[in-house]
Short mmCIF file of C-alpha atoms in Angstrom, two decimals:
data_model
loop_
_atom_site.label_atom_id
_atom_site.label_comp_id
_atom_site.label_asym_id
_atom_site.label_seq_id
_atom_site.Cartn_x
_atom_site.Cartn_y
_atom_site.Cartn_z
CA PRO A 12 114.64 -39.15 -32.40
CA THR A 13 110.96 -39.47 -33.28
CA PRO A 14 109.50 -36.17 -34.59
CA ALA A 15 106.98 -34.67 -32.22
CA PRO A 16 103.35 -34.87 -33.43
CA PHE A 17 101.69 -31.67 -34.51
CA PRO A 18 98.61 -30.52 -32.58
CA PHE A 19 95.25 -30.46 -34.25
CA PRO A 20 94.20 -26.97 -35.38
CA PRO A 21 90.96 -25.55 -33.97
CA PHE A 22 87.83 -25.94 -36.04
CA PRO A 23 85.63 -22.91 -36.66
CA THR A 24 82.03 -22.85 -35.49
CA LEU A 25 79.86 -23.91 -38.39
CA GLN A 26 76.79 -21.90 -39.28
CA ILE A 27 74.54 -24.40 -40.99
CA THR A 28 71.32 -24.07 -42.94
CA SER A 29 69.13 -26.72 -44.51
CA MET A 30 69.89 -28.21 -47.90
CA ALA A 31 66.87 -30.54 -48.06
CA PRO A 32 65.52 -30.90 -51.58
CA ASN A 33 63.41 -27.97 -52.67
CA ALA A 34 63.41 -25.39 -55.43
CA HIS A 35 67.10 -24.56 -55.09
CA SER A 36 68.26 -28.20 -55.25
CA VAL A 37 66.53 -28.98 -58.55
CA ARG A 38 67.67 -27.31 -61.75
CA LEU A 39 65.33 -26.49 -64.63
CA LEU A 40 67.04 -27.73 -67.78
CA HIS A 41 64.46 -27.02 -70.42
CA SER A 42 60.89 -25.87 -70.99
CA GLY A 43 58.92 -26.91 -74.02
CA GLN A 44 55.50 -27.52 -75.41
CA LEU A 45 53.50 -29.91 -77.52
CA GLU A 46 50.58 -28.90 -79.69
CA GLY A 47 48.63 -30.79 -82.31
CA LYS A 48 45.53 -30.57 -84.42
CA GLY A 49 43.66 -32.97 -82.19
CA PHE A 50 44.70 -31.58 -78.79
CA GLY A 51 45.39 -28.26 -77.12
CA LEU A 52 48.64 -26.81 -75.88
CA CYS A 53 50.65 -29.10 -73.56
CA THR A 54 53.64 -27.51 -71.86
CA TYR A 55 56.38 -29.38 -70.01
CA LYS A 56 59.52 -28.74 -67.96
CA LEU A 57 62.62 -30.88 -67.68
CA TYR A 58 64.32 -30.85 -64.28
CA GLU A 59 67.59 -32.27 -63.04
CA ALA A 60 68.95 -32.94 -59.55
CA PRO A 61 72.38 -34.54 -60.05
CA TYR A 62 74.73 -36.13 -57.58
CA PHE A 63 78.18 -34.59 -57.02
CA PHE A 64 80.91 -37.19 -56.49
CA VAL A 65 84.44 -36.36 -55.33
CA TRP A 66 86.98 -39.09 -56.05
CA LEU A 67 90.35 -39.08 -54.24
CA HIS A 68 93.16 -41.22 -55.66
CA GLY A 69 95.60 -43.35 -53.71
CA ALA A 70 99.34 -43.04 -53.14
CA ASP A 71 100.09 -43.67 -56.81
CA ASN A 72 98.97 -40.05 -57.35
CA GLY A 73 97.27 -41.11 -60.56
CA ASP A 74 94.09 -39.96 -62.22
CA ILE A 75 91.11 -42.30 -62.48
CA GLU A 76 90.00 -43.69 -65.84
CA THR A 77 86.79 -42.17 -67.16
CA ALA A 78 85.51 -45.71 -67.78
CA ASN A 79 85.58 -46.23 -64.01
CA LEU A 80 83.64 -43.01 -63.45
CA GLU A 81 81.06 -44.22 -65.95
CA LYS A 82 80.67 -47.41 -63.92
CA PHE A 83 80.26 -45.37 -60.76
CA GLN A 84 77.50 -43.36 -62.43
CA ARG A 85 75.67 -46.51 -63.53
CA ARG A 86 75.82 -47.81 -59.98
CA LEU A 87 74.45 -44.51 -58.69
CA ARG A 88 71.55 -44.61 -61.18
CA ARG A 89 71.64 -40.86 -61.49
CA LYS A 90 73.41 -38.29 -63.59
CA THR A 91 76.56 -37.57 -61.62
CA ILE A 92 79.04 -34.74 -61.78
CA PHE A 93 82.53 -35.90 -60.85
CA MET A 94 85.26 -33.81 -59.28
CA VAL A 95 88.67 -35.52 -59.39
CA PRO A 96 91.35 -33.47 -57.63
CA LEU A 97 94.98 -34.53 -57.50
CA ASN A 98 96.94 -34.63 -54.27
CA PRO A 99 98.92 -31.38 -53.78
CA LYS A 100 102.42 -31.44 -55.18
CA GLN A 101 105.34 -31.01 -52.84
CA SER A 102 105.60 -27.49 -51.51
CA THR A 103 109.19 -26.46 -52.23
CA GLN A 104 108.75 -23.25 -50.27
CA GLN A 105 107.64 -25.03 -47.11
CA GLY A 106 109.42 -28.33 -47.73
CA LEU A 107 106.20 -30.27 -47.24
CA SER A 108 104.74 -33.30 -48.95
CA PHE A 109 101.06 -34.20 -48.73
CA ALA A 110 98.75 -37.13 -48.18
CA TRP A 111 95.63 -35.13 -48.94
CA GLY A 112 94.88 -33.10 -45.81
CA VAL A 113 97.99 -34.14 -43.89
CA ALA A 114 101.33 -32.47 -44.62
CA PHE A 115 104.73 -33.70 -43.50
CA THR A 116 108.44 -33.05 -43.84
CA LYS A 117 110.97 -35.54 -45.18
CA ALA A 118 112.04 -36.37 -41.63
CA GLN A 119 108.45 -36.96 -40.54
CA ASN A 120 107.92 -39.30 -43.48
CA LYS A 121 110.81 -41.58 -42.57
CA ASN A 122 109.69 -45.19 -43.08
CA HIS A 123 106.57 -43.75 -44.78
CA LEU A 124 105.19 -42.51 -41.46
CA GLY A 125 104.06 -39.10 -42.69
CA PHE A 126 100.46 -40.13 -42.00
CA VAL A 127 101.42 -40.56 -38.36
CA PHE A 128 103.71 -37.60 -37.64
CA GLY A 129 102.45 -35.08 -40.17
CA SER A 130 99.91 -32.40 -39.30
CA LEU A 131 96.50 -31.49 -40.59
CA HIS A 132 96.96 -28.77 -43.20
CA THR A 133 94.05 -26.44 -42.45
CA GLU A 134 94.67 -24.13 -45.39
CA PHE A 135 94.41 -26.94 -47.92
CA LEU A 136 91.44 -28.59 -46.19
CA ASP A 137 89.62 -25.25 -46.08
CA SER A 138 90.42 -24.55 -49.72
CA LEU A 139 89.36 -27.92 -51.11
CA THR A 140 86.20 -28.36 -49.05
CA SER A 141 85.14 -24.78 -49.84
CA LYS A 142 85.63 -25.44 -53.55
CA ILE A 143 83.59 -28.64 -53.27
CA SER A 144 80.75 -26.75 -51.60
CA GLU A 145 80.95 -23.98 -54.17
CA LEU A 146 80.90 -26.29 -57.19
CA SER A 147 78.24 -28.65 -55.84
CA SER A 148 76.05 -25.64 -55.10
CA LYS A 149 76.53 -24.30 -58.64
CA CYS A 150 75.52 -27.72 -59.96
CA ASN A 151 72.47 -27.76 -57.67
CA ALA A 152 73.58 -31.17 -56.48
CA GLU A 153 71.06 -33.13 -54.48
CA ARG A 154 73.69 -35.28 -52.81
CA VAL A 155 77.47 -34.88 -52.38
CA VAL A 156 79.75 -37.90 -51.94
CA VAL A 157 83.47 -38.06 -51.16
CA ALA A 158 85.14 -41.40 -51.82
CA GLY A 159 88.59 -42.87 -52.16
CA TYR A 160 90.75 -45.97 -52.04
CA SER A 161 93.78 -46.42 -49.74
CA MET A 162 95.31 -42.95 -49.33
CA GLY A 163 92.16 -41.69 -51.03
CA GLY A 164 90.10 -43.34 -48.28
CA PHE A 165 92.30 -41.54 -45.75
CA GLY A 166 91.61 -38.31 -47.63
CA ALA A 167 87.87 -38.97 -47.65
CA TYR A 168 87.91 -39.23 -43.86
CA LEU A 169 89.96 -36.03 -43.61
CA LEU A 170 87.71 -33.95 -45.86
CA ALA A 171 84.47 -35.17 -44.30
CA GLY A 172 85.78 -34.80 -40.77
CA HIS A 173 86.99 -31.29 -41.51
CA ALA A 174 83.76 -30.13 -43.15
CA PRO A 175 80.95 -32.63 -42.46
CA GLU A 176 78.41 -30.01 -43.48
CA SER A 177 79.63 -30.34 -47.08
CA PHE A 178 78.90 -34.04 -47.61
CA ASP A 179 76.01 -36.47 -47.66
CA ALA A 180 78.20 -39.57 -47.76
CA VAL A 181 81.74 -40.84 -47.20
CA ILE A 182 83.03 -44.00 -48.86
CA SER A 183 86.45 -45.16 -47.69
CA VAL A 184 87.89 -48.41 -49.03
CA ALA A 185 91.20 -49.67 -47.59
CA GLY A 186 91.45 -46.36 -45.76
CA TYR A 187 93.18 -45.42 -42.53
CA GLY A 188 93.58 -42.59 -40.05
CA ARG A 189 96.22 -40.26 -38.65
CA GLY A 190 98.42 -42.28 -36.31
CA THR A 191 98.00 -46.00 -35.74
CA ARG A 192 97.42 -48.62 -33.09
CA GLU A 193 99.45 -51.13 -35.09
CA PRO A 194 102.27 -52.72 -33.04
CA SER A 195 105.78 -51.50 -33.77
CA ASN A 196 106.81 -54.94 -35.05
CA ARG A 197 104.21 -54.87 -37.83
CA GLY A 198 103.42 -52.84 -40.93
CA TYR A 199 105.39 -49.61 -41.04
CA GLU A 200 106.93 -50.28 -37.61
CA ALA A 201 105.44 -47.11 -36.19
CA PRO A 202 106.92 -46.30 -32.77
CA GLN A 203 104.61 -46.97 -29.86
CA PRO A 204 103.03 -45.64 -27.74
CA GLN A 205 103.48 -42.31 -29.61
CA SER A 206 101.65 -43.46 -32.73
CA ARG A 207 98.75 -44.84 -30.71
CA LYS A 208 98.37 -41.56 -28.82
CA ILE A 209 98.15 -39.65 -32.11
CA PHE A 210 95.53 -42.10 -33.37
CA GLU A 211 93.46 -41.83 -30.19
CA ASP A 212 93.50 -38.03 -30.49
CA PHE A 213 92.39 -38.43 -34.11
CA LEU A 214 89.46 -40.60 -33.02
CA GLU A 215 88.39 -38.40 -30.14
CA ASN A 216 88.68 -34.99 -31.73
CA PHE A 217 88.32 -35.49 -35.47
CA VAL A 218 86.65 -38.77 -36.42
CA VAL A 219 83.64 -38.09 -34.20
CA ARG A 220 82.71 -35.31 -36.63
CA LEU A 221 82.15 -37.95 -39.32
CA ALA A 222 79.02 -38.94 -37.40
CA TYR A 223 77.39 -35.73 -38.70
CA VAL A 224 77.65 -37.05 -42.27
CA PRO A 225 74.39 -38.89 -43.08
CA VAL A 226 76.03 -41.96 -44.66
CA VAL A 227 79.47 -43.37 -43.75
CA ILE A 228 80.60 -46.60 -45.46
CA ALA A 229 84.01 -48.29 -45.16
CA ALA A 230 85.44 -51.54 -46.47
CA HIS A 231 88.69 -53.23 -45.49
CA CYS A 232 90.44 -56.60 -45.57
CA ARG A 233 91.92 -58.05 -42.39
CA SER A 234 94.99 -59.35 -44.24
CA ASP A 235 95.81 -55.93 -45.72
CA THR A 236 99.46 -55.15 -44.92
CA ILE A 237 99.48 -51.66 -46.45
CA SER A 238 96.73 -50.07 -44.38
CA CYS A 239 95.64 -51.30 -40.98
CA PHE A 240 92.31 -53.13 -40.73
CA ASP A 241 92.05 -52.62 -36.97
CA ASP A 242 92.55 -48.85 -37.28
CA ASP A 243 89.83 -48.55 -39.91
CA GLU A 244 87.44 -50.66 -37.86
CA ALA A 245 88.14 -48.41 -34.86
CA ILE A 246 87.31 -45.32 -36.94
CA ILE A 247 83.91 -46.70 -37.90
CA SER A 248 83.27 -47.87 -34.33
CA ALA A 249 83.94 -44.32 -33.12
CA VAL A 250 81.40 -42.98 -35.61
CA GLU A 251 78.83 -45.56 -34.50
CA HIS A 252 79.45 -44.71 -30.85
CA GLU A 253 78.28 -41.15 -31.46
CA GLU A 254 74.77 -42.49 -32.28
CA ARG A 255 73.80 -39.65 -34.61
CA GLY A 256 71.28 -41.81 -36.40
CA GLY A 257 72.84 -41.99 -39.84
CA VAL A 258 73.86 -45.01 -41.87
CA VAL A 259 77.22 -46.36 -40.65
CA LYS A 260 78.50 -49.53 -42.30
CA PHE A 261 81.79 -51.40 -42.03
CA ILE A 262 82.41 -54.17 -44.56
CA GLU A 263 85.03 -56.84 -44.00
CA VAL A 264 86.45 -57.98 -47.33
CA PRO A 265 87.02 -61.76 -47.44
CA GLU A 266 90.71 -62.63 -47.24
CA LEU A 267 90.42 -64.79 -50.36
CA LEU A 268 89.65 -61.58 -52.28
CA ALA A 269 92.41 -59.45 -50.75
CA ASN A 270 94.49 -59.67 -53.94
CA SER A 271 91.66 -60.08 -56.43
CA ASP A 272 92.41 -57.08 -58.65
CA PRO A 273 93.70 -58.24 -62.05
CA GLY A 274 97.34 -57.85 -63.00
CA ARG A 275 98.80 -58.45 -59.53
CA ARG A 276 101.91 -60.60 -59.60
CA LYS A 277 102.38 -63.11 -56.84
CA LYS A 278 105.39 -61.37 -55.38
CA THR A 279 103.52 -58.09 -54.98
CA LYS A 280 100.51 -59.51 -53.18
CA CYS A 281 100.00 -57.60 -49.97
CA GLY A 282 96.27 -57.89 -49.29
CA HIS A 283 95.61 -54.38 -50.57
CA SER A 284 94.14 -55.09 -54.02
CA TYR A 285 90.36 -55.28 -53.80
CA PHE A 286 89.34 -52.11 -55.66
CA ASN A 287 87.30 -53.98 -58.26
CA TYR A 288 85.56 -56.25 -55.77
CA THR A 289 84.41 -53.37 -53.60
CA LEU A 290 83.74 -50.60 -56.13
CA MET A 291 83.55 -51.86 -59.71
CA ASP A 292 82.33 -55.45 -60.06
CA ASP A 293 78.77 -56.66 -59.55
CA THR A 294 79.75 -57.62 -56.01
CA SER A 295 80.06 -53.90 -55.24
CA GLU A 296 76.32 -53.43 -55.74
CA GLU A 297 75.38 -55.16 -52.51
CA LEU A 298 78.51 -54.08 -50.62
CA ILE A 299 78.63 -50.35 -51.35
CA TRP A 300 76.16 -48.90 -53.83
CA GLN A 301 72.89 -50.36 -52.58
CA PRO A 302 73.49 -49.30 -48.95
CA LEU A 303 74.50 -45.86 -50.21
CA LEU A 304 71.34 -45.36 -52.24
CA GLU A 305 69.14 -46.77 -49.48
CA GLY A 306 70.76 -44.29 -47.12
CA PHE A 307 69.95 -41.46 -49.50
CA GLU A 308 66.30 -42.53 -49.39
CA THR A 309 66.04 -42.46 -45.61
CA GLU A 310 68.66 -40.11 -44.19
CA ARG A 311 68.78 -36.36 -43.70
CA TYR A 312 70.51 -34.05 -46.14
CA ARG A 313 73.81 -32.32 -45.54
CA LEU A 314 73.68 -29.05 -43.64
CA GLU A 315 70.61 -30.04 -41.65
CA THR A 316 72.52 -30.64 -38.41
CA GLN A 317 74.47 -28.19 -36.30
CA VAL A 318 78.07 -29.37 -35.96
CA PRO A 319 79.84 -28.15 -32.80
CA ALA A 320 83.23 -26.53 -33.02
CA VAL A 321 86.28 -28.40 -31.78
CA SER A 322 88.93 -26.53 -29.81
CA LEU A 323 92.25 -28.24 -29.19
#
């Protein structure tokens, strides 16, 4: 029998204050002075307002190479502090495995459907988003970004939907949601209509909170057989429907580039290998990084909008 879906936990009411740039968002690094025989005393101060970037890995559970982080920083054109957490290890006490903020039992993960039948793990989501807020505050970060690829894109949606007040931007590439609309004869063969109902609940009660994040950017390829293009497009459409006034962008990756990452053998091509095209190569500038930076120029800062509580 199909495991019953877990209900969404209630969200607390968020007490939000402004984090627009001012004295507490810019850090004084150094004070100095110049003085010469031909001129009087000239003092100066060196300030810094870094970005704080949270990168979430995919299902390979691997760390990201520092060379890739360096490329991210060059694209951001700003000193950036990176936080790179690893997905929680299996909880032997509870018998749970994790896909970032969703936890599931072995039975719930049959046919790799833990993302459908697992439940939001409030304790972990609270813990990680609180730590992100704590560390970004200590760094006096001007902007906070959460980004990820594949399962990491799923995690980016989960973190930002759980605590939208903590982030200025979400970048999800090849991401997906909890549940799926995908027909039962495709992909992971998720049973329908149960999986669709879980996905619709995810859209209605969780994804809509992403609209409170100033910048939301997603990229996906229609021929991707690992994560569902239609589901990801529906997530972004739900954010757009809220009309909160932020930057919301959905990028369709050309099918010719679905397997463009180097090192992919022909037999493993599944339309899910466009990390470099979307995030690393020069093509990523126009796709992802330029819209992100333009959004930072025009959109509000995190914590400037009251986010209503959700009770389910």
